Amino acid sequence: MTIRTRFAPSPTGYLHVGGARTALYSWLYARKHGGKFILRIEDTDLERSTPESVNAILEGMAWLGLEYDEGPFYQTHRFDRYNEAIERLLEKGLAYRCDCSKERLEKLREEQMAKKLKPRYDGRCRCREVDPGKPHVVRFRNPDEGTVVFQDLVRGTIRVRNAELDDLIIRRSDGSPTYNLTVVVDDADMGITHVIRGDDHINNTPRQINLLRALDLPVPQYAHLPMILGDDGSRLSKRHGAVSVMQYMHDGFLPEALLNYLVRLGWSHGDQEIFSLDEMVELFDLSEVNRSPSTFNREKLLWLNQHYMKESDPAHVARLLSPHMGELGIDPAQGPDLVRVVEAQRERAQTLVELARISAFYYRDFERYEEKAAKRALKPAAVEPLRAVRDRLSALESWRREEIHAAIEATVKELDVGFGKVGMPLRVAVTGGAPSPDLDLTLELVGREATLRRIDRAIEQIGQQA
Ligand code: GLU
């Protein structure tokens, strides 16, 4: 049997981290078993679904690299199929038309509540003939007896008595099919073998199983993933900070860091923290998914991000960094090789946004000095060392770190001072006080012209203070 999983988002907002984790687990499960991963857009809620949100979901999945093998399928294109299934249920007497008024249903609800009963439809229309030409809904005739039992791959055996389930509306009075009906028709048509989704859907599962059986369709396996909580213990939402996947891209996270973070959010393999995509595919298993909720921890995500910035191929990091340089108005093609800048700077930042910020000085003169650094390094006593080192640097035949290093050393010797007396003001003069690697490398990357210009600027700046 080929494993077929799906991700079935409702396009009513961006792709959030909870959805991305569901997509990742479904994707991993399919990849691990050589199966297929299908994308289905559940856009039947015409008021809340938007094309922008569909794009945001597609964009988020593409950025994460969660490629789907089939789809995207849109539920709004499949109304004929849903109606066919509803008609079949009506013919078999497993569904019925109901024209109970809002008022009646409201009254029923109030009476049940007053008697401390769970509010549910009382089945009045089960045996009535309702004119199909008049306004009505269609309800599924849920079995009265028995218990629905299923083996959840995360939660274990789940049992729900049919007596607790309602006669669900499967077609609204405007003719549109409802969620539980569309999901079962699609899961069956698309040959889904494993439904992996958030546990907010766990109450729907027994209803969906009853519908599948009524339609003589195969029942897939289910795996319900635990909730993701914010640091205050409530369900993760906007008020806990960024929850949109694309926000993490804008904030300078690497997709592999977010994927690694998400895979660990509810799943573990011993105490291993770092997983390449290949390792995830190899090691991931639904049986190791936690049953209890997981807490989103931004610090840990930052730690992982820094890890991937440091360990990934620098050319890959440079490609991802480039648009963040662009955000600062910098075209990395107009300066030192961005790959070398990444190698030089990447240990000093946790995100690409930060990396771009501390690397801007390689490409353009900074606006102002970092205050503390300037105060410490750009003092009147620094003028002489700056002049001396400038002379030597301007006379260099080639602008390579070895020669630059020798020029600085020679200046230190000539003035008979400690290295810092030359190095400190020179570094601040050239970088403005931004974090930077070895001085000779920094200068090589900044280039001769900019280095000399900035030394002059620092000397002038000190002159103004005096
Ligand atoms: N469309 C549903 C949602 O976005 C998911 C349905 C499912 O996975 O069965 O919550």
Coordinates of C-alpha atoms and ligand atoms in Angstrom, one line a residue:
M1 CA 0.0 0.0 0.0
T2 CA 1.3 3.4 -0.9
I3 CA 1.1 5.9 2.0
R4 CA -0.8 9.0 1.1
T5 CA -0.9 12.0 3.5
R6 CA -2.3 15.4 3.0
F7 CA -2.2 18.9 4.4
A8 CA -5.6 20.6 4.2
P9 CA -5.4 24.2 5.3
S10 CA -8.4 26.6 5.3
P11 CA -7.1 29.7 3.6
T12 CA -8.4 32.2 6.1
G13 CA -5.0 33.7 7.1
Y14 CA -1.3 33.2 6.7
L15 CA 0.5 29.8 7.2
H16 CA 1.1 29.7 11.0
V17 CA 3.6 27.7 12.8
G18 CA 1.0 25.1 14.0
G19 CA -0.1 24.5 10.4
A20 CA 3.5 24.3 9.2
R21 CA 4.2 21.6 11.8
T22 CA 1.2 19.6 10.7
A23 CA 2.3 20.0 7.1
L24 CA 5.9 19.0 8.1
Y25 CA 4.8 15.8 9.9
S26 CA 2.5 14.8 7.1
W27 CA 5.3 15.5 4.6
L28 CA 7.8 13.5 6.6
Y29 CA 5.5 10.6 7.0
A30 CA 4.9 10.4 3.3
R31 CA 8.6 10.8 2.4
K32 CA 9.7 8.3 5.0
H33 CA 7.5 5.6 3.5
G34 CA 8.0 6.5 -0.1
G35 CA 4.5 7.8 -0.3
K36 CA 2.7 10.8 -1.6
F37 CA 2.0 14.2 0.1
I38 CA -1.1 16.0 -1.2
L39 CA -2.1 19.7 -0.7
R40 CA -5.8 20.5 -0.4
I41 CA -7.1 24.0 0.0
E42 CA -10.3 23.9 2.1
D43 CA -11.9 27.0 0.8
T44 CA -15.6 26.3 1.2
D45 CA -16.0 29.1 3.7
L46 CA -16.5 31.7 1.0
E47 CA -16.7 34.6 3.3
R48 CA -13.4 34.0 5.1
S49 CA -11.3 32.4 2.4
T50 CA -9.1 34.7 0.3
P51 CA -6.8 34.3 -2.6
E52 CA -4.1 36.3 -0.7
S53 CA -4.3 33.7 2.0
V54 CA -4.0 30.8 -0.5
N55 CA -0.8 32.6 -1.8
A56 CA 0.5 33.0 1.7
I57 CA 0.1 29.3 2.3
L58 CA 1.8 28.3 -0.9
E59 CA 4.6 30.8 -0.3
G60 CA 5.2 29.5 3.2
M61 CA 5.3 25.9 2.0
A62 CA 7.7 26.8 -0.8
W63 CA 10.0 28.7 1.5
L64 CA 10.1 25.7 3.9
G65 CA 10.7 23.4 1.0
L66 CA 7.6 21.2 1.8
E67 CA 6.9 20.1 -1.8
Y68 CA 3.7 18.4 -2.5
D69 CA 3.3 15.6 -5.0
E70 CA -0.4 16.4 -5.9
G71 CA -2.5 19.4 -5.8
P72 CA -3.3 22.0 -4.7
F73 CA -6.8 20.8 -5.0
Y74 CA -9.5 23.3 -4.2
Q75 CA -12.7 22.3 -2.5
T76 CA -14.7 25.0 -4.2
H77 CA -14.0 23.2 -7.5
R78 CA -15.5 20.0 -6.2
F79 CA -19.1 20.9 -5.2
D80 CA -20.5 18.4 -7.7
R81 CA -18.7 15.6 -6.0
Y82 CA -20.0 16.6 -2.6
N83 CA -23.5 16.9 -3.9
E84 CA -23.3 13.5 -5.4
A85 CA -22.3 12.0 -2.1
I86 CA -25.1 13.9 -0.3
E87 CA -27.7 12.7 -2.8
R88 CA -26.4 9.1 -2.3
L89 CA -26.9 9.4 1.4
L90 CA -30.4 10.8 0.9
E91 CA -31.3 7.9 -1.4
K92 CA -30.1 5.4 1.0
G93 CA -32.1 7.0 3.8
L94 CA -28.8 7.8 5.7
A95 CA -29.5 11.5 5.4
Y96 CA -32.6 13.6 5.5
R97 CA -33.9 17.1 4.8
C98 CA -34.7 19.2 7.8
D99 CA -36.6 22.5 7.8
C100 CA -36.7 23.2 11.5
S101 CA -36.7 26.9 12.1
K102 CA -34.0 28.8 13.9
E103 CA -36.5 29.6 16.6
R104 CA -37.3 25.9 17.2
L105 CA -33.7 24.9 17.3
E106 CA -33.0 27.8 19.7
K107 CA -35.9 26.8 22.0
L108 CA -34.7 23.2 21.9
R109 CA -31.3 24.3 22.9
E110 CA -32.5 26.3 25.8
E111 CA -34.7 23.5 27.1
Q112 CA -31.8 21.1 27.0
M113 CA -29.5 23.5 28.7
A114 CA -32.0 24.1 31.4
K115 CA -32.1 20.3 32.0
K116 CA -28.3 20.3 32.0
L117 CA -28.3 18.1 28.9
K118 CA -25.8 18.5 26.1
P119 CA -27.5 20.6 23.4
R120 CA -28.2 18.5 20.3
Y121 CA -30.7 18.1 17.5
D122 CA -33.6 15.9 18.5
G123 CA -34.2 14.2 15.2
R124 CA -37.6 15.6 14.6
C125 CA -37.3 15.6 10.8
R126 CA -35.9 12.1 10.6
C127 CA -39.3 10.8 9.7
R128 CA -40.9 13.8 8.1
E129 CA -41.3 14.5 4.4
V130 CA -39.7 17.9 3.7
D131 CA -40.4 19.5 0.4
P132 CA -37.0 19.7 -1.5
G133 CA -38.3 22.9 -3.2
K134 CA -38.5 24.8 0.1
P135 CA -35.6 26.0 2.2
H136 CA -34.0 23.2 4.2
V137 CA -30.7 21.8 5.3
V138 CA -29.6 18.2 4.9
R139 CA -28.6 16.2 8.0
F140 CA -26.6 13.0 8.3
R141 CA -28.6 10.3 10.1
N142 CA -26.0 9.4 12.7
P143 CA -26.4 5.8 14.1
D144 CA -28.2 5.8 17.5
E145 CA -26.5 2.7 18.9
G146 CA -23.0 1.5 19.3
T147 CA -19.6 3.1 19.8
V148 CA -17.1 4.5 17.3
V149 CA -13.7 3.2 18.1
F150 CA -10.5 4.2 16.4
Q151 CA -6.7 3.8 17.0
D152 CA -5.2 7.2 17.0
L153 CA -1.5 6.8 16.1
V154 CA -0.6 9.4 18.7
R155 CA -3.3 9.2 21.3
G156 CA -4.1 5.5 21.3
T157 CA -7.6 4.0 21.3
I158 CA -10.4 6.5 21.3
R159 CA -14.0 5.5 21.9
V160 CA -17.0 7.7 21.4
R161 CA -20.6 6.5 21.9
N162 CA -23.0 7.3 19.0
A163 CA -25.5 8.4 21.6
E164 CA -23.3 11.4 22.1
L165 CA -23.2 12.4 18.4
D166 CA -25.6 14.7 16.7
D167 CA -27.3 14.5 13.4
L168 CA -24.8 16.7 11.7
I169 CA -25.7 19.2 9.0
I170 CA -24.0 18.2 5.8
R171 CA -25.5 20.7 3.5
R172 CA -26.5 24.2 4.5
S173 CA -29.7 25.9 3.4
D174 CA -27.7 27.8 0.7
G175 CA -26.7 24.5 -0.8
S176 CA -23.1 24.5 0.3
P177 CA -21.6 21.3 1.8
T178 CA -20.1 21.5 5.3
Y179 CA -16.6 20.7 6.5
N180 CA -17.1 17.1 7.8
L181 CA -18.7 16.0 4.5
T182 CA -16.2 17.6 2.2
V183 CA -13.3 16.2 4.2
V184 CA -14.5 12.6 4.0
V185 CA -15.3 12.8 0.3
D186 CA -11.9 14.3 -0.4
D187 CA -9.9 12.0 1.9
A188 CA -11.5 9.0 0.1
D189 CA -11.3 10.4 -3.4
M190 CA -7.6 11.4 -2.9
G191 CA -6.8 8.0 -1.4
I192 CA -5.6 9.4 1.8
T193 CA -4.3 6.6 4.1
H194 CA -3.1 8.7 7.0
V195 CA -4.9 11.8 8.3
I196 CA -2.4 13.8 10.3
R197 CA -3.8 17.0 11.8
G198 CA -4.2 19.1 14.9
D199 CA -6.1 17.7 17.8
D200 CA -8.6 20.5 17.6
H201 CA -10.2 18.1 15.0
I202 CA -10.3 15.1 17.3
N203 CA -14.0 15.5 18.0
N204 CA -14.8 15.5 14.3
T205 CA -13.1 12.2 13.7
P206 CA -15.9 9.9 15.0
R207 CA -18.4 11.8 12.9
Q208 CA -16.2 11.5 9.9
I209 CA -15.8 7.8 10.4
N210 CA -19.6 7.4 10.6
L211 CA -20.0 9.4 7.3
L212 CA -17.3 7.3 5.6
R213 CA -19.0 4.1 6.6
A214 CA -22.4 5.4 5.5
L215 CA -20.8 6.1 2.1
D216 CA -19.0 2.7 2.0
L217 CA -15.7 4.5 1.9
P218 CA -12.5 3.2 3.5
V219 CA -11.6 4.7 6.9
P220 CA -8.0 6.1 7.0
Q221 CA -5.7 6.0 10.0
Y222 CA -5.7 9.1 12.1
A223 CA -3.0 10.9 14.0
H224 CA -3.9 13.9 16.1
L225 CA -1.0 16.2 17.0
P226 CA -0.9 18.0 20.4
M227 CA -1.5 21.7 20.7
I228 CA 1.3 24.3 20.7
L229 CA 1.2 26.6 23.6
G230 CA 2.7 30.0 24.2
D231 CA 5.0 30.6 27.2
D232 CA 2.0 31.5 29.4
G233 CA 0.4 28.1 28.9
S234 CA -2.4 29.3 26.6
R235 CA -2.8 28.2 23.0
L236 CA -0.1 29.8 20.8
S237 CA -1.4 33.0 19.1
K238 CA -0.4 36.3 17.8
R239 CA -0.1 37.8 21.2
H240 CA 2.9 35.5 21.9
G241 CA 4.8 37.1 19.1
A242 CA 5.3 36.0 15.5
V243 CA 3.3 33.0 14.5
S244 CA 3.3 33.4 10.7
V245 CA 5.9 31.3 8.9
M246 CA 6.7 34.2 6.5
Q247 CA 7.2 36.5 9.4
Y248 CA 10.1 34.2 10.4
M249 CA 11.5 34.6 6.9
H250 CA 11.3 38.3 7.2
D251 CA 12.8 38.2 10.7
G252 CA 15.9 36.5 9.3
F253 CA 15.4 32.8 10.1
L254 CA 16.7 30.0 7.9
P255 CA 14.0 27.6 6.7
E256 CA 16.1 24.6 7.9
A257 CA 16.2 26.1 11.4
L258 CA 12.5 26.6 11.6
L259 CA 11.9 23.0 10.2
N260 CA 14.3 21.6 12.8
Y261 CA 12.5 23.6 15.5
L262 CA 9.1 22.5 14.4
V263 CA 10.0 18.8 14.1
R264 CA 11.1 18.9 17.7
L265 CA 8.0 20.6 18.8
G266 CA 6.0 17.6 19.8
W267 CA 8.4 14.8 18.7
S268 CA 11.8 13.7 20.0
H269 CA 14.4 11.1 19.2
G270 CA 16.4 10.5 22.3
D271 CA 18.0 13.8 23.3
Q272 CA 19.1 14.7 19.8
E273 CA 18.4 18.4 19.0
I274 CA 19.9 18.9 15.5
F275 CA 18.3 17.1 12.6
S276 CA 19.0 17.5 8.9
L277 CA 16.1 17.0 6.6
D278 CA 17.4 13.6 5.6
E279 CA 17.7 12.6 9.2
M280 CA 14.2 13.8 9.9
V281 CA 12.9 11.7 7.1
E282 CA 14.8 8.7 8.3
L283 CA 14.0 9.0 12.0
F284 CA 10.6 10.6 12.2
D285 CA 7.8 8.4 13.5
L286 CA 4.3 9.1 14.6
S287 CA 4.6 6.7 17.5
E288 CA 7.1 9.0 19.0
V289 CA 4.9 12.1 18.9
N290 CA 4.1 13.5 22.3
R291 CA 0.6 13.3 23.6
S292 CA 0.9 16.4 25.7
P293 CA 1.1 20.0 24.4
S294 CA 4.4 21.6 23.6
T295 CA 5.5 25.1 24.4
F296 CA 6.9 27.4 21.8
N297 CA 10.3 28.7 22.8
R298 CA 11.7 31.5 20.7
E299 CA 15.1 31.3 22.4
K300 CA 15.6 27.8 21.4
L301 CA 14.6 28.7 17.8
L302 CA 17.2 31.5 17.9
W303 CA 19.8 29.0 19.1
L304 CA 19.0 26.7 16.2
N305 CA 19.1 29.5 13.8
Q306 CA 22.5 30.5 14.9
H307 CA 23.6 26.9 14.6
Y308 CA 22.5 26.7 11.0
M309 CA 23.9 30.1 10.2
K310 CA 27.3 28.9 11.4
E311 CA 27.2 25.4 10.1
S312 CA 25.5 25.6 6.7
D313 CA 27.3 26.1 3.4
P314 CA 28.3 29.8 3.4
A315 CA 27.2 30.2 -0.2
H316 CA 23.7 29.0 0.9
V317 CA 23.7 31.4 3.8
A318 CA 24.8 34.2 1.4
R319 CA 21.9 33.5 -0.9
L320 CA 19.5 33.8 1.9
L321 CA 21.2 36.9 3.3
S322 CA 21.2 38.8 0.0
P323 CA 17.5 40.0 0.2
H324 CA 18.1 41.2 3.8
M325 CA 21.0 43.3 2.5
G326 CA 18.6 44.5 -0.2
E327 CA 16.3 45.6 2.6
L328 CA 19.1 47.9 3.8
G329 CA 19.4 49.3 0.4
I330 CA 22.6 47.4 -0.3
D331 CA 23.4 45.5 -3.5
P332 CA 25.9 42.9 -2.4
A333 CA 27.2 42.7 -6.0
Q334 CA 28.7 46.2 -5.5
G335 CA 31.2 45.2 -2.9
P336 CA 33.1 42.3 -1.4
D337 CA 32.0 38.7 -2.1
L338 CA 29.1 38.1 0.1
V339 CA 30.2 34.5 0.7
R340 CA 33.4 35.8 2.3
V341 CA 31.5 38.3 4.4
V342 CA 29.3 35.5 5.6
E343 CA 32.3 33.4 6.6
A344 CA 33.8 36.4 8.4
Q345 CA 30.7 37.6 10.2
R346 CA 28.3 34.7 10.7
E347 CA 29.4 33.7 14.2
R348 CA 28.4 37.2 15.4
A349 CA 24.7 37.1 14.7
Q350 CA 21.7 35.1 15.5
T351 CA 19.5 36.0 12.6
L352 CA 20.1 37.0 9.0
V353 CA 18.6 40.4 9.8
E354 CA 21.2 40.9 12.4
L355 CA 23.9 39.5 10.1
A356 CA 22.9 42.0 7.4
R357 CA 23.0 44.9 9.9
I358 CA 26.5 44.1 11.2
S359 CA 27.8 43.5 7.7
A360 CA 26.5 46.7 6.1
F361 CA 29.9 48.5 6.7
Y362 CA 31.6 46.3 4.2
Y363 CA 29.4 47.8 1.5
R364 CA 28.9 51.4 2.5
D365 CA 30.2 54.0 4.9
F366 CA 28.3 53.8 8.2
E367 CA 26.3 56.8 9.2
R368 CA 27.6 57.2 12.7
Y369 CA 30.0 55.5 15.1
E370 CA 28.8 53.2 17.8
E371 CA 28.9 55.6 20.7
K372 CA 30.8 53.6 23.3
A373 CA 33.4 52.3 20.9
A374 CA 34.0 55.8 19.5
K375 CA 34.4 57.2 23.0
R376 CA 36.9 54.5 23.9
A377 CA 38.9 54.4 20.7
L378 CA 38.7 57.7 18.9
K379 CA 40.7 59.9 21.3
P380 CA 43.3 62.6 20.5
A381 CA 46.0 60.0 21.3
A382 CA 44.8 57.9 18.4
V383 CA 45.6 60.5 15.8
E384 CA 49.2 59.6 15.5
P385 CA 48.8 55.9 15.2
L386 CA 46.0 56.4 12.7
R387 CA 48.2 58.7 10.5
A388 CA 51.1 56.3 10.7
V389 CA 49.1 53.2 9.8
R390 CA 47.3 55.1 7.0
D391 CA 50.7 56.0 5.4
R392 CA 51.8 52.4 5.5
L393 CA 48.4 51.1 4.2
S394 CA 48.3 53.6 1.3
A395 CA 51.8 52.5 0.2
L396 CA 50.9 48.8 0.0
E397 CA 51.4 47.2 -3.4
S398 CA 48.6 44.7 -3.0
W399 CA 45.6 44.8 -0.8
R400 CA 45.7 41.4 0.8
R401 CA 45.4 40.4 4.5
E402 CA 49.0 39.3 4.8
E403 CA 50.4 42.6 3.7
I404 CA 47.8 44.5 5.7
H405 CA 48.8 42.6 8.7
A406 CA 52.4 43.3 8.1
A407 CA 51.7 47.1 7.7
I408 CA 49.8 47.2 11.0
E409 CA 52.6 45.3 12.8
A410 CA 55.2 47.6 11.4
T411 CA 53.3 50.6 12.6
V412 CA 53.1 49.1 16.1
K413 CA 56.8 48.5 16.1
E414 CA 57.6 52.0 14.7
L415 CA 55.6 53.7 17.4
D416 CA 56.7 51.2 20.0
V417 CA 53.3 50.8 21.5
G418 CA 51.0 47.9 22.3
F419 CA 48.9 46.4 19.3
G420 CA 45.7 47.9 20.7
K421 CA 46.9 51.5 20.5
V422 CA 46.9 51.1 16.7
G423 CA 44.4 48.3 16.3
M424 CA 41.5 49.7 18.4
P425 CA 41.2 53.1 16.7
L426 CA 41.8 51.5 13.3
R427 CA 39.0 49.0 13.8
V428 CA 36.5 51.6 15.0
A429 CA 37.5 53.9 12.2
V430 CA 36.8 51.3 9.6
T431 CA 33.8 49.5 11.1
G432 CA 32.2 52.2 13.1
G433 CA 32.1 49.8 16.0
A434 CA 30.2 47.0 14.4
P435 CA 31.2 43.4 15.4
S436 CA 34.0 42.3 13.0
P437 CA 36.6 39.5 12.6
D438 CA 40.4 39.8 12.5
L439 CA 41.4 43.3 11.6
D440 CA 43.5 42.4 8.5
L441 CA 40.6 40.4 7.1
T442 CA 38.2 43.2 7.9
L443 CA 40.3 45.7 6.1
E444 CA 40.9 43.5 3.1
L445 CA 37.1 43.0 2.7
V446 CA 36.3 46.7 3.1
G447 CA 38.9 47.6 0.5
R448 CA 41.7 50.1 0.3
E449 CA 39.8 53.1 -0.9
A450 CA 37.1 52.9 1.8
T451 CA 39.6 52.0 4.5
L452 CA 41.7 55.1 3.8
R453 CA 38.7 57.3 3.5
R454 CA 37.4 56.1 6.8
I455 CA 40.7 56.6 8.5
D456 CA 40.6 60.2 7.3
R457 CA 37.1 60.6 8.6
A458 CA 38.1 59.3 12.0
I459 CA 41.0 61.7 12.2
E460 CA 38.7 64.6 11.3
Q461 CA 36.2 63.4 13.9
I462 CA 38.8 63.4 16.6
G463 CA 39.9 66.9 15.5
Q464 CA 36.4 68.2 15.9
Q465 CA 36.2 66.9 19.5
A466 CA 39.4 68.6 20.6
Ligands
GLU1 N1 -9.2 22.7 7.0 C1 -9.0 22.3 8.4 C2 -8.2 23.3 9.1 O1 -7.5 24.1 8.5 C3 -8.2 21.0 8.5 C4 -9.0 19.8 8.2 C5 -8.3 18.5 8.4 O2 -7.1 18.4 8.5 O3 -9.1 17.5 8.4 O4 -8.2 23.3 10.3

